[in-house]
Amino acid sequence: MVTQEFPRRALALARAALPSAEGPGRVLAVMERVENSDRYDRVADVLRRAVRGLPLGRARDALHGRWLGHPVHPLLVQLPIGAWLSAAALDLLPGERRAARFLIGVGLVGALPSAVSGWTDWAELRRPQLRVGLVHAAANITGVALYTASFSARCRGRHWRGKAWAFCGLAAIGTGGAIGGHLAYRQSAGANHAEEVADLVEPGWHDLGEVASLPEDRPRQGRVGEVPVVIVRGADGEVRVLAARCSHMGGPLAEGTVVDGCVRCPWHGSTFRLSDGWNVTGPATAPQPAFETRTVEGRLEARLRTGLTEGTAESWADGRVLGGRPDPERTAGS
């Protein structure tokens, strides 16, 4: 009787916890409460200022994953998670104590760069994401602490205690991973917020108004169909058009500043080259969709760029262009 009742109760609990046709379930309901709670916002603000204040220099963009084209944090977490899952499998087998201990140590070492990249990304998120990110971090810190206790116990020869700590740590890390999935897929943290532009813009040229009305070196809002764009007329008379929602978090580039041939997002400071939309600095890891422009009888027209011009492709390939101007450090020997 007990064996028959247990699966039914477990299934009922799972149905109540997970989303279904009846509603979001308890898990998503809890996450929604976390998103809307300001209880720990002061803590979040202190931590964010501390992370932003770290003297990381160019390493900050590397930790964001600008060199990779998307956030590097999901890549880095594969090492500790993989090592700890493998250690859990070995803990179920006899005679694998040294190997399991070694893998737990590898996971602890790999957790450091994973955490640094995660905190760097976290400091540039929106408020609801910051709140969920704190819970994600708390679960992972708990997991790391439990694995540290496991490694210490194993070094002292207390292998069964070490196994117990490790399985508790795996549960905490698994919980943190699930919350990280909520951040990435439910809240779009780290996603490219300009990806849909190519699907929304109709082919062909689109009228954007009189060229003469455009201010010089100041961004102006426009629309190509349903897509907001930012328009900048340079001192040389060239007019550049990019998608206006920042690829990092959807910030309004039309409210940003123009510096050295780039537009800087007012929210988190990502800079995009006006000539082709390339993300010169992070935290954005994806470029902005760019538009070709032409002037017809004094009116500006634009169409979405679907490929690279030859000159731009060459510049991207050898890394000579920085912010729309040649980089003297890279071109000195060419």
CSV table of C-alpha atoms in Angstrom, one decimal:
chain,number,residue,atom,x,y,z
A,1,MET,CA,0.0,0.0,0.0
A,2,VAL,CA,2.8,2.4,0.9
A,3,THR,CA,4.8,1.5,-2.3
A,4,GLN,CA,1.7,2.3,-4.4
A,5,GLU,CA,0.9,5.6,-2.6
A,6,PHE,CA,4.5,7.0,-2.8
A,7,PRO,CA,4.6,7.3,-6.7
A,8,ARG,CA,1.1,9.0,-6.7
A,9,ARG,CA,2.2,11.6,-4.1
A,10,ALA,CA,5.5,12.2,-5.9
A,11,LEU,CA,3.6,12.7,-9.2
A,12,ALA,CA,1.1,15.1,-7.5
A,13,LEU,CA,3.9,17.1,-6.0
A,14,ALA,CA,5.6,17.3,-9.4
A,15,ARG,CA,2.4,18.5,-11.1
A,16,ALA,CA,1.9,21.2,-8.4
A,17,ALA,CA,5.5,22.4,-8.7
A,18,LEU,CA,5.8,22.5,-12.5
A,19,PRO,CA,3.9,24.6,-15.1
A,20,SER,CA,0.8,22.9,-16.6
A,21,ALA,CA,-2.4,23.8,-18.4
A,22,GLU,CA,-3.8,24.9,-15.0
A,23,GLY,CA,-1.1,27.5,-14.3
A,24,PRO,CA,2.6,28.3,-13.8
A,25,GLY,CA,3.1,26.0,-10.8
A,26,ARG,CA,4.8,26.7,-7.5
A,27,VAL,CA,8.3,26.9,-8.9
A,28,LEU,CA,7.6,29.7,-11.3
A,29,ALA,CA,5.3,31.4,-8.8
A,30,VAL,CA,8.2,31.5,-6.3
A,31,MET,CA,10.6,32.9,-9.0
A,32,GLU,CA,8.0,35.6,-9.8
A,33,ARG,CA,7.9,36.6,-6.2
A,34,VAL,CA,11.7,36.8,-6.2
A,35,GLU,CA,11.7,39.0,-9.3
A,36,ASN,CA,9.2,41.5,-7.7
A,37,SER,CA,10.6,41.6,-4.2
A,38,ASP,CA,12.8,44.5,-3.3
A,39,ARG,CA,13.9,43.0,0.0
A,40,TYR,CA,17.5,42.6,-0.9
A,41,ASP,CA,17.9,45.4,-3.4
A,42,ARG,CA,20.3,47.3,-1.0
A,43,VAL,CA,22.6,44.2,-0.9
A,44,ALA,CA,22.4,43.9,-4.6
A,45,ASP,CA,23.3,47.5,-5.1
A,46,VAL,CA,26.4,47.3,-2.8
A,47,LEU,CA,27.6,44.1,-4.6
A,48,ARG,CA,27.0,45.6,-8.0
A,49,ARG,CA,29.0,48.7,-7.2
A,50,ALA,CA,31.8,46.5,-5.8
A,51,VAL,CA,31.9,44.3,-9.0
A,52,ARG,CA,31.8,47.4,-11.3
A,53,GLY,CA,34.5,49.0,-9.2
A,54,LEU,CA,37.0,46.1,-9.8
A,55,PRO,CA,40.0,47.3,-11.8
A,56,LEU,CA,39.6,44.6,-14.5
A,57,GLY,CA,40.4,46.8,-17.5
A,58,ARG,CA,40.1,44.9,-20.8
A,59,ALA,CA,39.7,41.6,-18.9
A,60,ARG,CA,36.1,42.8,-18.2
A,61,ASP,CA,35.1,42.4,-21.8
A,62,ALA,CA,36.9,39.0,-21.9
A,63,LEU,CA,34.9,37.9,-18.9
A,64,HIS,CA,31.7,39.0,-20.6
A,65,GLY,CA,32.6,36.9,-23.6
A,66,ARG,CA,32.8,39.6,-26.2
A,67,TRP,CA,35.7,37.6,-27.8
A,68,LEU,CA,33.4,34.6,-28.1
A,69,GLY,CA,30.4,36.3,-29.4
A,70,HIS,CA,28.1,35.3,-26.5
A,71,PRO,CA,28.5,35.1,-22.7
A,72,VAL,CA,31.4,33.0,-21.6
A,73,HIS,CA,29.9,32.1,-18.2
A,74,PRO,CA,27.9,29.1,-19.6
A,75,LEU,CA,31.0,27.7,-21.1
A,76,LEU,CA,33.1,28.0,-17.9
A,77,VAL,CA,30.6,26.3,-15.7
A,78,GLN,CA,30.9,23.1,-17.7
A,79,LEU,CA,34.2,22.3,-15.9
A,80,PRO,CA,33.0,22.3,-12.3
A,81,ILE,CA,29.6,20.8,-13.1
A,82,GLY,CA,31.1,18.1,-15.3
A,83,ALA,CA,33.8,17.3,-12.7
A,84,TRP,CA,31.3,17.1,-9.8
A,85,LEU,CA,28.8,15.0,-11.8
A,86,SER,CA,31.6,12.6,-12.6
A,87,ALA,CA,32.7,12.5,-9.0
A,88,ALA,CA,29.1,11.6,-8.0
A,89,ALA,CA,29.2,8.7,-10.5
A,90,LEU,CA,32.5,7.5,-9.1
A,91,ASP,CA,31.2,7.7,-5.5
A,92,LEU,CA,28.6,5.1,-6.4
A,93,LEU,CA,31.4,2.6,-7.3
A,94,PRO,CA,33.8,0.9,-5.0
A,95,GLY,CA,37.5,1.7,-5.0
A,96,GLU,CA,37.3,5.1,-6.7
A,97,ARG,CA,38.1,7.3,-3.7
A,98,ARG,CA,41.2,9.0,-5.1
A,99,ALA,CA,39.7,9.7,-8.5
A,100,ALA,CA,36.5,11.1,-6.9
A,101,ARG,CA,38.5,13.4,-4.6
A,102,PHE,CA,40.6,14.6,-7.5
A,103,LEU,CA,37.5,15.5,-9.6
A,104,ILE,CA,36.0,17.4,-6.7
A,105,GLY,CA,39.2,19.4,-6.4
A,106,VAL,CA,39.2,20.1,-10.1
A,107,GLY,CA,35.6,21.3,-9.8
A,108,LEU,CA,36.6,23.7,-6.9
A,109,VAL,CA,39.4,25.1,-9.0
A,110,GLY,CA,37.1,25.6,-12.0
A,111,ALA,CA,34.4,27.2,-9.9
A,112,LEU,CA,36.6,30.4,-9.4
A,113,PRO,CA,36.7,31.6,-13.0
A,114,SER,CA,33.1,30.6,-13.5
A,115,ALA,CA,32.1,32.7,-10.5
A,116,VAL,CA,34.1,35.7,-11.6
A,117,SER,CA,32.6,35.7,-15.1
A,118,GLY,CA,29.1,35.2,-13.6
A,119,TRP,CA,29.4,38.1,-11.2
A,120,THR,CA,30.7,40.3,-14.0
A,121,ASP,CA,27.7,39.5,-16.1
A,122,TRP,CA,25.3,39.9,-13.1
A,123,ALA,CA,26.4,43.4,-12.4
A,124,GLU,CA,25.1,44.6,-15.8
A,125,LEU,CA,21.6,43.1,-15.5
A,126,ARG,CA,18.2,44.7,-15.0
A,127,ARG,CA,16.6,44.9,-11.5
A,128,PRO,CA,14.4,41.7,-11.7
A,129,GLN,CA,17.4,39.8,-13.1
A,130,LEU,CA,19.6,41.0,-10.3
A,131,ARG,CA,17.2,39.6,-7.7
A,132,VAL,CA,17.0,36.2,-9.3
A,133,GLY,CA,20.8,36.3,-9.9
A,134,LEU,CA,21.4,36.7,-6.2
A,135,VAL,CA,19.4,33.5,-5.5
A,136,HIS,CA,21.3,31.8,-8.2
A,137,ALA,CA,24.6,32.9,-6.7
A,138,ALA,CA,23.5,31.9,-3.1
A,139,ALA,CA,22.7,28.4,-4.3
A,140,ASN,CA,26.1,28.1,-6.1
A,141,ILE,CA,28.0,29.4,-3.1
A,142,THR,CA,26.3,26.9,-0.9
A,143,GLY,CA,27.2,24.2,-3.3
A,144,VAL,CA,30.9,25.3,-3.4
A,145,ALA,CA,30.9,25.4,0.4
A,146,LEU,CA,29.5,21.8,0.6
A,147,TYR,CA,32.1,20.5,-1.9
A,148,THR,CA,34.8,22.2,0.0
A,149,ALA,CA,33.6,20.4,3.1
A,150,SER,CA,33.5,17.2,1.1
A,151,PHE,CA,37.1,17.6,-0.2
A,152,SER,CA,38.3,18.4,3.4
A,153,ALA,CA,36.6,15.3,4.8
A,154,ARG,CA,38.1,13.1,2.1
A,155,CYS,CA,41.6,14.4,2.8
A,156,ARG,CA,41.2,13.4,6.4
A,157,GLY,CA,40.1,9.9,5.4
A,158,ARG,CA,36.4,10.4,6.2
A,159,HIS,CA,35.2,9.2,2.9
A,160,TRP,CA,31.5,8.4,3.7
A,161,ARG,CA,31.1,11.9,5.2
A,162,GLY,CA,32.8,13.3,2.1
A,163,LYS,CA,30.3,11.5,-0.1
A,164,ALA,CA,27.4,12.9,1.9
A,165,TRP,CA,28.6,16.4,1.7
A,166,ALA,CA,29.2,15.9,-2.1
A,167,PHE,CA,25.7,14.7,-2.8
A,168,CYS,CA,24.3,17.7,-0.9
A,169,GLY,CA,26.6,19.9,-2.9
A,170,LEU,CA,25.3,18.4,-6.1
A,171,ALA,CA,21.8,19.2,-5.1
A,172,ALA,CA,22.7,22.8,-4.3
A,173,ILE,CA,24.5,23.2,-7.6
A,174,GLY,CA,21.6,21.6,-9.5
A,175,THR,CA,19.3,24.1,-7.9
A,176,GLY,CA,21.6,26.9,-8.9
A,177,GLY,CA,21.7,25.6,-12.4
A,178,ALA,CA,18.0,25.5,-12.7
A,179,ILE,CA,17.7,29.1,-11.5
A,180,GLY,CA,20.4,30.0,-14.0
A,181,GLY,CA,18.3,28.5,-16.7
A,182,HIS,CA,15.4,30.7,-15.5
A,183,LEU,CA,17.7,33.8,-15.8
A,184,ALA,CA,18.9,32.8,-19.3
A,185,TYR,CA,15.7,31.5,-20.9
A,186,ARG,CA,12.8,33.1,-19.0
A,187,GLN,CA,14.4,36.5,-18.3
A,188,SER,CA,16.7,36.6,-21.4
A,189,ALA,CA,19.9,37.4,-19.4
A,190,GLY,CA,22.8,37.1,-21.8
A,191,ALA,CA,20.5,36.8,-24.9
A,192,ASN,CA,20.9,39.0,-28.0
A,193,HIS,CA,18.1,41.5,-27.7
A,194,ALA,CA,18.5,42.6,-31.3
A,195,GLU,CA,18.3,39.2,-33.0
A,196,GLU,CA,14.7,39.6,-34.2
A,197,VAL,CA,15.5,42.7,-36.3
A,198,ALA,CA,16.3,40.6,-39.4
A,199,ASP,CA,12.9,39.0,-39.3
A,200,LEU,CA,10.9,42.2,-38.6
A,201,VAL,CA,12.4,44.5,-41.3
A,202,GLU,CA,10.8,44.2,-44.7
A,203,PRO,CA,13.2,44.0,-47.7
A,204,GLY,CA,14.0,47.1,-49.7
A,205,TRP,CA,14.5,50.7,-49.0
A,206,HIS,CA,12.6,52.6,-46.3
A,207,ASP,CA,12.1,56.4,-46.0
A,208,LEU,CA,13.4,58.0,-42.8
A,209,GLY,CA,12.7,61.6,-43.5
A,210,GLU,CA,14.7,64.7,-44.5
A,211,VAL,CA,18.4,64.6,-44.2
A,212,ALA,CA,18.7,68.3,-43.5
A,213,SER,CA,16.7,67.9,-40.3
A,214,LEU,CA,19.2,65.6,-38.8
A,215,PRO,CA,21.5,67.1,-36.1
A,216,GLU,CA,25.3,66.5,-36.4
A,217,ASP,CA,26.9,63.8,-34.3
A,218,ARG,CA,23.8,63.4,-32.1
A,219,PRO,CA,21.6,60.3,-32.2
A,220,ARG,CA,18.1,60.6,-33.4
A,221,GLN,CA,15.2,58.1,-33.1
A,222,GLY,CA,13.5,56.8,-36.2
A,223,ARG,CA,11.6,53.7,-37.4
A,224,VAL,CA,11.9,51.2,-40.2
A,225,GLY,CA,8.5,49.6,-40.2
A,226,GLU,CA,8.0,48.3,-36.7
A,227,VAL,CA,11.7,48.4,-35.8
A,228,PRO,CA,13.1,51.5,-33.9
A,229,VAL,CA,16.4,52.7,-35.3
A,230,VAL,CA,19.0,55.2,-34.3
A,231,ILE,CA,20.2,57.7,-36.9
A,232,VAL,CA,23.5,59.6,-36.7
A,233,ARG,CA,24.8,62.2,-39.3
A,234,GLY,CA,28.5,62.6,-39.0
A,235,ALA,CA,30.5,65.8,-39.5
A,236,ASP,CA,31.5,64.4,-42.9
A,237,GLY,CA,27.9,64.3,-44.0
A,238,GLU,CA,27.7,60.5,-43.8
A,239,VAL,CA,24.5,59.2,-42.2
A,240,ARG,CA,24.6,55.9,-40.3
A,241,VAL,CA,21.6,53.8,-39.1
A,242,LEU,CA,21.6,51.0,-36.5
A,243,ALA,CA,18.9,49.1,-34.8
A,244,ALA,CA,18.0,51.2,-31.7
A,245,ARG,CA,17.5,48.5,-29.0
A,246,CYS,CA,20.9,47.6,-27.6
A,247,SER,CA,21.7,43.9,-28.2
A,248,HIS,CA,22.8,43.6,-24.5
A,249,MET,CA,19.7,44.5,-22.6
A,250,GLY,CA,17.5,46.4,-25.1
A,251,GLY,CA,18.8,49.9,-24.0
A,252,PRO,CA,17.8,52.9,-26.0
A,253,LEU,CA,20.8,53.8,-28.2
A,254,ALA,CA,18.9,56.9,-29.4
A,255,GLU,CA,19.4,58.3,-25.9
A,256,GLY,CA,23.2,57.4,-25.9
A,257,THR,CA,26.2,59.4,-26.9
A,258,VAL,CA,28.3,59.5,-30.0
A,259,VAL,CA,32.1,59.2,-29.5
A,260,ASP,CA,34.8,58.4,-32.1
A,261,GLY,CA,32.4,57.0,-34.7
A,262,CYS,CA,30.6,54.9,-32.1
A,263,VAL,CA,27.3,55.1,-30.2
A,264,ARG,CA,27.4,54.3,-26.5
A,265,CYS,CA,24.4,52.8,-24.8
A,266,PRO,CA,23.2,54.9,-21.8
A,267,TRP,CA,22.3,51.8,-19.7
A,268,HIS,CA,25.4,49.7,-19.4
A,269,GLY,CA,28.0,51.5,-21.6
A,270,SER,CA,28.3,49.1,-24.6
A,271,THR,CA,29.7,50.9,-27.6
A,272,PHE,CA,28.8,50.0,-31.2
A,273,ARG,CA,30.6,51.2,-34.4
A,274,LEU,CA,28.2,53.3,-36.4
A,275,SER,CA,29.7,52.2,-39.8
A,276,ASP,CA,28.7,48.5,-39.3
A,277,GLY,CA,27.2,48.0,-35.8
A,278,TRP,CA,30.2,46.0,-34.4
A,279,ASN,CA,30.3,45.9,-30.6
A,280,VAL,CA,33.6,47.6,-29.9
A,281,THR,CA,33.3,47.3,-26.1
A,282,GLY,CA,31.0,45.2,-23.8
A,283,PRO,CA,29.1,44.2,-21.9
A,284,ALA,CA,27.3,43.5,-25.3
A,285,THR,CA,28.6,40.4,-26.9
A,286,ALA,CA,26.6,40.7,-30.1
A,287,PRO,CA,26.7,43.5,-32.7
A,288,GLN,CA,23.9,45.8,-33.7
A,289,PRO,CA,22.0,45.2,-36.9
A,290,ALA,CA,23.2,47.9,-39.4
A,291,PHE,CA,21.5,49.5,-42.3
A,292,GLU,CA,22.8,50.8,-45.7
A,293,THR,CA,21.8,54.4,-46.4
A,294,ARG,CA,21.3,56.6,-49.4
A,295,THR,CA,19.9,60.0,-50.1
A,296,VAL,CA,17.1,60.5,-52.7
A,297,GLU,CA,16.0,64.0,-53.4
A,298,GLY,CA,17.1,65.2,-49.9
A,299,ARG,CA,15.4,62.3,-48.1
A,300,LEU,CA,17.2,59.5,-46.2
A,301,GLU,CA,16.4,56.0,-47.1
A,302,ALA,CA,17.8,52.8,-45.4
A,303,ARG,CA,17.7,49.1,-45.9
A,304,LEU,CA,18.9,46.3,-43.7
A,305,ARG,CA,22.4,45.2,-44.4
A,306,THR,CA,22.4,41.4,-45.0
A,307,GLY,CA,26.2,40.9,-45.6
A,308,LEU,CA,29.6,42.5,-45.1
A,309,THR,CA,31.1,44.9,-47.5
A,310,GLU,CA,34.5,43.9,-48.8
A,311,GLY,CA,36.3,46.6,-46.8
A,312,THR,CA,34.5,45.9,-43.6
A,313,ALA,CA,35.1,42.2,-43.9
A,314,GLU,CA,38.8,42.7,-44.3
A,315,SER,CA,38.9,45.1,-41.3
A,316,TRP,CA,37.1,42.6,-39.1
A,317,ALA,CA,39.4,39.8,-40.3
A,318,ASP,CA,42.7,41.5,-39.4
A,319,GLY,CA,41.4,43.5,-36.4
A,320,ARG,CA,42.6,46.9,-37.8
A,321,VAL,CA,39.4,48.9,-37.2
A,322,LEU,CA,38.6,50.2,-33.7
A,323,GLY,CA,35.7,52.6,-33.3
A,324,GLY,CA,35.5,53.4,-37.0
A,325,ARG,CA,39.2,54.5,-37.1
A,326,PRO,CA,42.4,52.6,-37.7
A,327,ASP,CA,44.0,51.2,-34.6
A,328,PRO,CA,47.6,52.5,-34.6
A,329,GLU,CA,48.8,49.6,-32.4
A,330,ARG,CA,47.6,47.0,-35.0
A,331,THR,CA,48.5,48.9,-38.2
A,332,ALA,CA,51.9,50.2,-37.2
A,333,GLY,CA,53.7,47.2,-38.8
A,334,SER,CA,51.4,46.8,-41.8
